[in-house]
XYZ file of C-alpha atoms in Angstrom:
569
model
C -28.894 -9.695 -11.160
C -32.085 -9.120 -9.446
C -33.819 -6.062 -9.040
C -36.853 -5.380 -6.614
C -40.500 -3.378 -7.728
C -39.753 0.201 -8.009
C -43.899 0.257 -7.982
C -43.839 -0.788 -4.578
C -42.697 1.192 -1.698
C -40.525 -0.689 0.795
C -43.397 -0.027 3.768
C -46.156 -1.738 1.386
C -44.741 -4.667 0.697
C -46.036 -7.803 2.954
C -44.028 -9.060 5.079
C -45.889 -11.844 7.847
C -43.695 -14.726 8.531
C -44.321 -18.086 6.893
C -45.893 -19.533 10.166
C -49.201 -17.031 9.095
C -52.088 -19.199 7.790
C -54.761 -18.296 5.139
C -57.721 -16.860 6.551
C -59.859 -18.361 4.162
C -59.858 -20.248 0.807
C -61.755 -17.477 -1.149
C -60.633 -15.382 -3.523
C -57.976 -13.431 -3.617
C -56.945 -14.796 0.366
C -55.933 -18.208 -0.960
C -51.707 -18.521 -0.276
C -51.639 -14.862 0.878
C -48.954 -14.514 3.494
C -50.479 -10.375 4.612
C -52.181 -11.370 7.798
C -50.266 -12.277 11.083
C -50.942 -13.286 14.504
C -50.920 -10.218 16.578
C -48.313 -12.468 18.781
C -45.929 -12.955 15.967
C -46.625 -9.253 14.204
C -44.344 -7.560 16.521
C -41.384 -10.238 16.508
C -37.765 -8.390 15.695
C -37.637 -10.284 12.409
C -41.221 -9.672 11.380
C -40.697 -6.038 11.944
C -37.293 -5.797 10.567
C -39.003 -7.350 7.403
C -42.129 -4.881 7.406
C -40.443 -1.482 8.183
C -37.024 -2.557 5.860
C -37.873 -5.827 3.636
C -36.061 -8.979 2.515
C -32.577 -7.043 1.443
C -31.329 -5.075 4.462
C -28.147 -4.474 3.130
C -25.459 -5.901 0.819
C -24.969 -9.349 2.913
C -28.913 -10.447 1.904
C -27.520 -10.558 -1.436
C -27.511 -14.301 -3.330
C -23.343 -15.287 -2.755
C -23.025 -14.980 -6.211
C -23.781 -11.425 -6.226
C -21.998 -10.222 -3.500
C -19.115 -9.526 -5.208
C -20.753 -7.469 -7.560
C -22.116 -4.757 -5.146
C -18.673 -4.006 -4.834
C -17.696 -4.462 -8.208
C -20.109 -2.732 -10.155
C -19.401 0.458 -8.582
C -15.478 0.095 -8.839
C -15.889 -0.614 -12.720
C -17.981 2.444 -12.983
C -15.827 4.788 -11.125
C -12.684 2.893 -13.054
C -14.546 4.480 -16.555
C -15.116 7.839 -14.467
C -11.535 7.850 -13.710
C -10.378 7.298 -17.266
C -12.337 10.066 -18.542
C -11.393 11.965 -15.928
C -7.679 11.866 -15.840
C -6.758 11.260 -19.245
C -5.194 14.764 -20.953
C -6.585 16.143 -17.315
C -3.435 18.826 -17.558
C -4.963 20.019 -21.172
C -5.233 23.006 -21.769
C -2.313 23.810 -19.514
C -3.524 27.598 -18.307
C -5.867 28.628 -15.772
C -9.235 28.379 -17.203
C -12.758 30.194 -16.222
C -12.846 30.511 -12.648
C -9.712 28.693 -11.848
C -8.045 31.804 -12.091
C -9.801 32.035 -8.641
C -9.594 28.801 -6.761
C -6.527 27.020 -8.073
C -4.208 30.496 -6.808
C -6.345 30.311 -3.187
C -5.461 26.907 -3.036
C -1.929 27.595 -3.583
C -1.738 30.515 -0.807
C -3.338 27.759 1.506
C -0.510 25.619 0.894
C 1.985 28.246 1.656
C 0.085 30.357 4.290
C -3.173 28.124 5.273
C -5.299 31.660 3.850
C -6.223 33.462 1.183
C -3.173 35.910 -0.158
C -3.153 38.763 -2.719
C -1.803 38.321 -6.325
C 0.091 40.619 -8.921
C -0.778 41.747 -11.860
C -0.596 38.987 -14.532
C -0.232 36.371 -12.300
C -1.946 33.818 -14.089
C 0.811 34.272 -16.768
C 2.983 33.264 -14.069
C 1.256 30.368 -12.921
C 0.512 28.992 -16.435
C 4.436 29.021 -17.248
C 4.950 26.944 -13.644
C 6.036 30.060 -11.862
C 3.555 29.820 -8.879
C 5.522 31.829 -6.465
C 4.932 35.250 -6.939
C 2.189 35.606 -4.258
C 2.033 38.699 -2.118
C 2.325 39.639 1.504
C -1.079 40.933 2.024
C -4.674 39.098 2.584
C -6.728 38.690 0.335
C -10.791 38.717 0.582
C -12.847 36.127 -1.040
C -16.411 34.919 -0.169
C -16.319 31.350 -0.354
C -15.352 29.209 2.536
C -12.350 26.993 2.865
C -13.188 23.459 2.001
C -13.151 22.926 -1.719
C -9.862 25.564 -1.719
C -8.292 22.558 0.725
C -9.009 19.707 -1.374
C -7.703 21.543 -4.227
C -4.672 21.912 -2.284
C -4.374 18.576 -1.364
C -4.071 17.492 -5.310
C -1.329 20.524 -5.687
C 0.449 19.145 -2.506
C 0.508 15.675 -3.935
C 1.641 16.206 -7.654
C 3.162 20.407 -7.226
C 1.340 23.724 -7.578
C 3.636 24.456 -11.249
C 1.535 21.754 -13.290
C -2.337 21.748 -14.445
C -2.525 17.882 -13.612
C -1.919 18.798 -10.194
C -4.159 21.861 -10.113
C -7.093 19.404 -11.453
C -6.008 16.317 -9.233
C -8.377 16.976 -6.525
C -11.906 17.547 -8.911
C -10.815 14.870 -10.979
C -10.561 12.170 -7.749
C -13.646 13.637 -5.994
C -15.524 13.767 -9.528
C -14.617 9.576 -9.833
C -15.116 9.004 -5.873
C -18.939 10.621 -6.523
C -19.298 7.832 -9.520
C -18.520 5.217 -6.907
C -21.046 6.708 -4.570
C -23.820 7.113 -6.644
C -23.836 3.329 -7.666
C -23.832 2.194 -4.406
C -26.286 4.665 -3.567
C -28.540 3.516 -6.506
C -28.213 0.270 -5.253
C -28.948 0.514 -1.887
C -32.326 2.961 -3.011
C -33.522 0.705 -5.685
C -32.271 -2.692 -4.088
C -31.280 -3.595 -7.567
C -27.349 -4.385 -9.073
C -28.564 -3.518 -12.318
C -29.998 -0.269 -11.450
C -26.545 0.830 -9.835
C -24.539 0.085 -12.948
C -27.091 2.358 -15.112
C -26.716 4.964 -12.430
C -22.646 4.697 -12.251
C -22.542 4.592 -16.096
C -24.669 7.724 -16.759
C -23.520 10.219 -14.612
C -19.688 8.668 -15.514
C -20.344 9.888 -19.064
C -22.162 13.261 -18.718
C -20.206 15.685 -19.962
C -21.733 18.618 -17.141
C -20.118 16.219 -14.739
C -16.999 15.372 -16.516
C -16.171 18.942 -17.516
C -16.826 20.136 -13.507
C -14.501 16.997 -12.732
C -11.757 18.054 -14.639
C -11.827 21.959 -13.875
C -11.079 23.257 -10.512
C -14.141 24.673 -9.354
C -15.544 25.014 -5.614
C -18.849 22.971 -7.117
C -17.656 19.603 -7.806
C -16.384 19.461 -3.899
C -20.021 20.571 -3.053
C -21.524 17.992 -5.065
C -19.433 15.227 -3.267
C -19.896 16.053 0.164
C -23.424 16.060 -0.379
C -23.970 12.899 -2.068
C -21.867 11.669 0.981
C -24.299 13.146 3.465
C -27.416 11.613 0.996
C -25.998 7.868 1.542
C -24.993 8.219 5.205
C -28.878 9.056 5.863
C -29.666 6.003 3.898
C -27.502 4.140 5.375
C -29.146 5.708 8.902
C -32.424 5.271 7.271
C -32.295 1.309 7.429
C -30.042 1.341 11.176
C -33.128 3.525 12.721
C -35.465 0.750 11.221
C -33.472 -2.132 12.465
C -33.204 -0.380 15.673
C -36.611 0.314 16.116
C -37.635 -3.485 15.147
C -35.162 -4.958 18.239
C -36.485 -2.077 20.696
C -39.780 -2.579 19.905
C -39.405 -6.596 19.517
C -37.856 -6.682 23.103
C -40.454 -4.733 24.912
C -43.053 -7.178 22.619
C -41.063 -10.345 24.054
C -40.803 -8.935 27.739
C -45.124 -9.307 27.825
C -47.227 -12.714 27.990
C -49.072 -12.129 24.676
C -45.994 -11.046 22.621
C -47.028 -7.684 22.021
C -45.920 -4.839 23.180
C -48.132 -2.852 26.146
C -50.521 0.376 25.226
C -47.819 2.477 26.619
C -45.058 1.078 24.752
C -47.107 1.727 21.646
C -47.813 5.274 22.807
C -44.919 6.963 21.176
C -42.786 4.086 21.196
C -38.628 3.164 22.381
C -35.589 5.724 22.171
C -33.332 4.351 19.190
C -29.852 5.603 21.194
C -27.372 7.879 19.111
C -27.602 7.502 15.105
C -24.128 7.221 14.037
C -24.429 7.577 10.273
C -26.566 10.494 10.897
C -23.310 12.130 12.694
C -21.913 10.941 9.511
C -24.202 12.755 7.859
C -23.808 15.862 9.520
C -20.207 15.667 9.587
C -20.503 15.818 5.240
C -23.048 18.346 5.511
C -20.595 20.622 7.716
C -17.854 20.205 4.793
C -20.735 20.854 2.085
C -21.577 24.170 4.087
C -17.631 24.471 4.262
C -17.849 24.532 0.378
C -20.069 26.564 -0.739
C -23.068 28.044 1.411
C -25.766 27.209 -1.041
C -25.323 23.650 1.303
C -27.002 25.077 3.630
C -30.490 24.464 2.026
C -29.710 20.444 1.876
C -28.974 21.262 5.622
C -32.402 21.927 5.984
C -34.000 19.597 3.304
C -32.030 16.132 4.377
C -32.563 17.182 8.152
C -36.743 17.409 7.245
C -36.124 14.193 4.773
C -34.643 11.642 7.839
C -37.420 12.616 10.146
C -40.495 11.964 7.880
C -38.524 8.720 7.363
C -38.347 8.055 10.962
C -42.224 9.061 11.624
C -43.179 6.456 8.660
C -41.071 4.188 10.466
C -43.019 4.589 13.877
C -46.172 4.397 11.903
C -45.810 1.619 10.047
C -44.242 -0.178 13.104
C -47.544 -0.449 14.962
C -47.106 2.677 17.061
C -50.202 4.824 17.929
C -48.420 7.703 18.606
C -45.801 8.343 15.661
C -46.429 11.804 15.053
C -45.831 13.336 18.758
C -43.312 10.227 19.632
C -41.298 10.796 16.664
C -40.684 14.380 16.644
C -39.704 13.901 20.591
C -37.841 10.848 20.188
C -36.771 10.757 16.383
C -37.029 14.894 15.674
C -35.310 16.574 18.604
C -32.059 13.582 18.448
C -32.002 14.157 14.586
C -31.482 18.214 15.192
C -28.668 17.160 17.804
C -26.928 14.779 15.604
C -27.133 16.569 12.365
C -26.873 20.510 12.946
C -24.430 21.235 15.649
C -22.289 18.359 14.388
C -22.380 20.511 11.209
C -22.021 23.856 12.726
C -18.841 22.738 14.546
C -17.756 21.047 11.849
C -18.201 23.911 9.653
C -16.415 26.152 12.263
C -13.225 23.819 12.155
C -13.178 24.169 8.585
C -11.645 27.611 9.088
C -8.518 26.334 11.463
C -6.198 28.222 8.795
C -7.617 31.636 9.628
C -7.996 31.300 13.005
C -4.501 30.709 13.702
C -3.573 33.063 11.472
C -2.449 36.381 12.609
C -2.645 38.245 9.320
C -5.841 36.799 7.405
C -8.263 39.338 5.799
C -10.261 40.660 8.897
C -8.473 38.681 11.253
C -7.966 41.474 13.362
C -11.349 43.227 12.828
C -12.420 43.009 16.469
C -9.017 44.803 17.853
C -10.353 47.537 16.213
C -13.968 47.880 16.077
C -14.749 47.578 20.153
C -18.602 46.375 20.845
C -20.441 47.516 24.140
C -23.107 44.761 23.052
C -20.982 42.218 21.732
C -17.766 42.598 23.645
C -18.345 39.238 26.050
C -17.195 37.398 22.862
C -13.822 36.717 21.797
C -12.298 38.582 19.385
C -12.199 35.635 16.763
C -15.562 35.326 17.049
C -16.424 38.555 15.851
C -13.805 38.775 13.411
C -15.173 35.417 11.770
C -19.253 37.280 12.399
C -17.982 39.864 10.804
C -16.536 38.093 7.391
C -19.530 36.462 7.243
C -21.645 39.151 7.385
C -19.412 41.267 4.790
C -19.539 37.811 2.390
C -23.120 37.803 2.673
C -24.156 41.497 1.701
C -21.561 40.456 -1.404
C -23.805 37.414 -2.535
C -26.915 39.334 -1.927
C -25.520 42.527 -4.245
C -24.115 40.076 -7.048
C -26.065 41.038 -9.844
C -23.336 42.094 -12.816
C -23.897 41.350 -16.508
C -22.058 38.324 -17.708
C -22.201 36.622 -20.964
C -22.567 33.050 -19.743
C -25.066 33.985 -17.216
C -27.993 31.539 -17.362
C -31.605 31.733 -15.292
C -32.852 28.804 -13.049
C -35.430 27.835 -15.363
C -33.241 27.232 -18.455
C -30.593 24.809 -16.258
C -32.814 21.848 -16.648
C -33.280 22.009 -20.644
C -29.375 23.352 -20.714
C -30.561 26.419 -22.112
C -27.321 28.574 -21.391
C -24.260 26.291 -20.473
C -21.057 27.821 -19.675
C -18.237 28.062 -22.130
C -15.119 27.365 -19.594
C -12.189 27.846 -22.446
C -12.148 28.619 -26.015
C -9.328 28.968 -28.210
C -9.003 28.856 -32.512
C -5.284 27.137 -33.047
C -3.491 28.220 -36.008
C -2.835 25.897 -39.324
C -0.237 23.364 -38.596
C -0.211 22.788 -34.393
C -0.770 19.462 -32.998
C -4.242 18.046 -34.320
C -5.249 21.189 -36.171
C -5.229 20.129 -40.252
C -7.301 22.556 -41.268
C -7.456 25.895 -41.681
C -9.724 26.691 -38.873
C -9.936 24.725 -35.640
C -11.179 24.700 -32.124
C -10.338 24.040 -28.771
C -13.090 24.469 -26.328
C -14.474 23.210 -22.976
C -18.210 23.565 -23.061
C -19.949 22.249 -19.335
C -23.019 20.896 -21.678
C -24.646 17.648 -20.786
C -25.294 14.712 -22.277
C -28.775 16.228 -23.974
C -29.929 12.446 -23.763
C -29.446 12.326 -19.880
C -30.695 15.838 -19.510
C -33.802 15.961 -21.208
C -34.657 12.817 -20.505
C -33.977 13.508 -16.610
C -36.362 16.491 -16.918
C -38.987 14.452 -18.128
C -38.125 11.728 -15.167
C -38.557 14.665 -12.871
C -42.526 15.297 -13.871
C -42.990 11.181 -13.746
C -41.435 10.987 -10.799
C -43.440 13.883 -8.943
C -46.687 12.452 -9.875
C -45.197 8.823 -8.885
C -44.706 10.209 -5.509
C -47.875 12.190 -5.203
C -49.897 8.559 -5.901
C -47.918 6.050 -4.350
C -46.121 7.847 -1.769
C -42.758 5.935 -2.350
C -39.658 7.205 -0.131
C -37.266 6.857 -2.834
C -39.327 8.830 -5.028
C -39.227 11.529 -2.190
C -35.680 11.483 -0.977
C -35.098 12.034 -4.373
C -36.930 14.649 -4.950
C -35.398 16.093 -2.220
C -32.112 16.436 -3.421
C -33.279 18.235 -6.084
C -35.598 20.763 -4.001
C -32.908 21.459 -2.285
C -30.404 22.166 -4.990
C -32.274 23.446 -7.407
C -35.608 25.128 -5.913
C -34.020 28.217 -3.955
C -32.033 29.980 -6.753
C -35.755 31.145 -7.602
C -35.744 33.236 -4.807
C -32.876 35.076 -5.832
C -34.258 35.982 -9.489
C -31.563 39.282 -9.715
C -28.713 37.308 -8.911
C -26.339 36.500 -11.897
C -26.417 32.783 -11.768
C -24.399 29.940 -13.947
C -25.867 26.057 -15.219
C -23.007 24.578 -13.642
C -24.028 25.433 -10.431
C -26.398 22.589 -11.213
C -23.816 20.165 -10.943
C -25.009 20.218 -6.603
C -27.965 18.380 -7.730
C -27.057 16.415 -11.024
C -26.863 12.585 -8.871
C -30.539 13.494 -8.066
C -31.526 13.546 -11.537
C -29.308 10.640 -12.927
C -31.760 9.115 -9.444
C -34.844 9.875 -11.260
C -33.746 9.106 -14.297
C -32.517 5.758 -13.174
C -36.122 5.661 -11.203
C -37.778 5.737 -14.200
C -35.520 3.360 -16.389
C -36.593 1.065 -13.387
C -40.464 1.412 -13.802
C -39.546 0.355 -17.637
C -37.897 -2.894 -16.592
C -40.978 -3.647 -15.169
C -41.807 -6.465 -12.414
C -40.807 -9.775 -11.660
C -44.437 -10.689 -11.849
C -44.714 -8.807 -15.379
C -44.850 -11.142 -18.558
C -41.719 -12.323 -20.003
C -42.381 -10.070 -23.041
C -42.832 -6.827 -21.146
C -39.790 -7.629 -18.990
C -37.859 -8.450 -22.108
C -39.067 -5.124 -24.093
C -38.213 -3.171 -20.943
C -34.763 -4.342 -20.772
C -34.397 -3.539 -24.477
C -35.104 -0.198 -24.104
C -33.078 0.339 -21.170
C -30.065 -1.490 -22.975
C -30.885 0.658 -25.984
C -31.134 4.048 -23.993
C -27.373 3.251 -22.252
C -26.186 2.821 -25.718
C -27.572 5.983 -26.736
C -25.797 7.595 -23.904
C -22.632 6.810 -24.464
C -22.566 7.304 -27.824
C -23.433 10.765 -27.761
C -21.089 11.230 -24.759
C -18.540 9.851 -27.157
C -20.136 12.687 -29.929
C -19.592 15.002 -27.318
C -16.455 14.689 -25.482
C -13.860 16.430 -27.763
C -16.166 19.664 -26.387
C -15.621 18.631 -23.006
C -11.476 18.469 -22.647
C -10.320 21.236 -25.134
C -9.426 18.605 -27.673
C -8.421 20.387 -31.070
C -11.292 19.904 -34.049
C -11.919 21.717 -36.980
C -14.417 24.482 -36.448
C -16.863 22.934 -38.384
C -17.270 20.187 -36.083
C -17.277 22.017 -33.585
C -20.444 23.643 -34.954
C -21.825 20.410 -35.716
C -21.545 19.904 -32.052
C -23.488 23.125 -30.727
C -27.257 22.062 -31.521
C -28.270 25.421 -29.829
C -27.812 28.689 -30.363
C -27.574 30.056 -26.812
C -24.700 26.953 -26.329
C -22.672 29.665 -28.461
């Protein structure tokens, strides 16, 4: 397996064709290959090669390796999906905020919206008595997506068993394993690189507990990941686009280069499918949870200053003013309103219901200034407007509560189920025992993410690397605007919308230790140790962890031995 610089950004790397000649014979010139003809700088393949470089995707790769691209990321999802599904229906109750999600799943099944609940329902549900739902509507503040996909998994295996409760987090949790090894592999163009990545977030426990729990965040997590490698994948078809358009209009001339006008702002790359993709997943990711509505923002700001590098390292005199107008303006079209109506369709259920919670608002509450709309469209204003004064007043006392700046260090993870079984049941010997489902991390991957965070900043301050900033973008955007709500109760798993980012920078940084093909043998051999030595590590302690992750039974003491924090208590 090979594995390209991560100390070289894909733009710097030199890229003239073999038909360039030295210069000179003097130092440091002698067999350089960084000077071209003007004539042959603006070719399709000598721009493909400058603006993308020698892998373009996962055909470039040696035959033998091909299979692997594919492979490694199967194998690592196949682990995920053990960990994940084994014991997934343990502890068979509604646990944490289940008690939520798993019951509005189950009225979408029956009613396509949310419906009230009894008193002691969940004792119902637990004992695989799910159909005691009520008449009337019921109001919630999240929107329908995640709710769906648990439905799906209750659809597929019946609502009256935890395994199908769980079945949809614990396939989306293994899907997002598969994703971010491909995704690692097309960032770092290295096979290697993606099998670190796959492995690491398959055995954090913050990911494995949100896996096997049926929370709204896990969904979140996925769709944007999904909407992360579309724009990658958009990243390199803008590029290859740009090289043809540019390479024509270069080939159309009598020198070979393109005109002073075509290098004023440079050729119209046509619609950008995978950045529909992309705003297709970011629609579903809004659909989730809201908080997607700052990678909305981030990934939309990320995939223009990758098309304005583009421009400018393309030749083009212009790339500011021609890539806002020609990259800018087509990536708002193609990414926003694709969201927004995809975001909008995500709600089908309660628009064709009749009896949804403020379905009818608008028959009743008559608008001189907002009359010309239709009635749906008020109602659906007007539940978002009621949802939002909700998340802006949420500021109750809860024991598990934990502040933004403690997430990254795991200062206050959430306890999602405890329970002390008696002497004598299944697996308890003792005479005090433990079940518990703790959404810690893997303190290995954590801390040493946090530090990969600082290296990576100040890598992308210096060298200006695009991996190092799409990175970092994922994590502005998931983790950087809970500051601005400092009076809102907030929870660490919430980090989980960001956790691929910082397995990324992690991974980044295990990278930098491998080290270059032009290192010595010895520093490319004590890199790989280290890296082989920190995977170890890793899954090891995942293995130390893991009884806290899926409620298996221990004796308390062990359990103790497991909490190396007070506030994990």
């Amino acid at each position: 397996m090979t594995q390209t610089s991560l100390q070289q950004p894909v733009e710097a790397e030199p890229a003239a064709p073999p038909a360039a000649t030295p210069l000179g014979s003097g130092r440091n010139l002698e067999g350089h290959r960084w000077i071209a003809r003007p004539s042959e700088a603006f070719t399709p393949d000598s721009l493909r090669q400058r603006l993308i470089g020698e892998i373009q995707s996962w055909r470039d790769y040696p035959p033998s390796l091909r299979l692997w691209y594919w492979l490694i990321p199967a194998l690592t999802a196949a682990i995920a999906g053990v960990l994940r599904f084994v014991r997934l229906d343990s502890p068979r109750s509604l646990v944490f905020d289940e008690t939520y999600y798993v019951k509005d799943g189950y009225s979408y099944l029956i009613s396509g919206y949310e419906r009230s609940w009894p008193d002691k329902a969940n004792d119902s549900f637990n004992a695989g008595n799910p159909g005691v739902l009520l008449d009337t509507p019921e109001y919630v503040v999240h929107p329908p997506v995640g709710k769906w996909m648990i439905a799906a998994g209750m659809w597929l295996f019946g609502p009256d068993n935890p395994f199908g409760w769980r079945f949809g987090a614990a396939l989306t949790g293994t899907l997002s394993v598969f994703l971010i090894a491909l995704i690692a592999q097309k960032l770092f163009r290295s096979l290697a690189l993606g099998a670190v990545a796959g492995i690491l977030i398959a055995v954090d426990g913050h990911h494995l507990v949100m896996s096997r729990t049926s929370l709204l965040d896990i969904f979140l997590m996925f769709w944007i990941l999904a909407a992360f490698g579309a724009l990658l994948m958009d990243r390199d078809d803008g590029r290859r686009r740009l090289a043809v358009r540019l390479g024509r209009q270069a080939a159309a001339t009598k020198d070979g280069r393109p005109t002073t006008i075509d290098l004023l702002s440079g050729p119209w790359l046509g619609v950008r499918w995978w950045r529909v993709a992309a705003g297709v997943c970011l629609g579903l990711a809004v659909g989730t949870k809201w908080s997607g509505l700052f990678f909305v923002a981030a990934f939309g700001l990320l995939t223009v200053f990758w098309d304005l590098n583009a421009r400018r390292v393309a030749g083009i005199r212009g790339w500011i003013s021609g890539g806002i107008i020609k990259d800018g303006i087509p990536a708002f079209l193609g990414t926003v309103p694709v969201a927004a109506v995809v975001y909008l369709g995500t709600w089908a259920g309660w628009l064709l219901s009749k009896d949804a919670y403020y379905r009818r608002w608008a028959d009743t509450h008559p608008s001189s200034e907002w009359g010309w709309l239709p009635g749906w469209a008020r109602s659906l204003a007007h539940y978002h407007l009621e949802a939002y004064k909700f998340h802006q007043g949420l500021s109750s006392d809860h024991p598990y509560e934990a502040s933004p700046w403690t997430w990254l260090v795991m200062g206050r993870p959430t306890s999602f189920f405890y329970e002390s079984p008696k002497a004598g049941t299944p697996g308890c010997d003792g005479p005090n025992c433990t079940s518990a489902i703790l959404s810690v991390g893997n303190p290995l991957i954590w801390w040493g993410a946090a530090i990969a965070v600082v290296i990576l900043l100040s890598w992308w301050a210096g060298r200006r690397d695009w991996r190092a900033g799409g990175i970092l973008a994922g994590i502005t955007a998931g983790y950087l605007p809970w500051f601005l709500y400092p009076e809102r109760t907030t929870f660490f798993f919430y980090a989980v919308s960001f956790e691929p980012f910082l397995v990324l920078a992690l991974v980044y940084c295990l990278g930098l230790m491998l080290g270059k093909r032009t290192d010595s043998l010895l520093r490319r051999r004590s890199g790989l140790y280290f890296v082989a030595l920190f995977l170890v590590c890793a899954v090891l302690l995942s293995a130390f962890f893991y009884p806290v992750w899926t409620a298996e039974v221990i004796s308390y003491q062990q359990w103790r031995f497991r909490m190396w924090m007070p506030s994990w208590i």
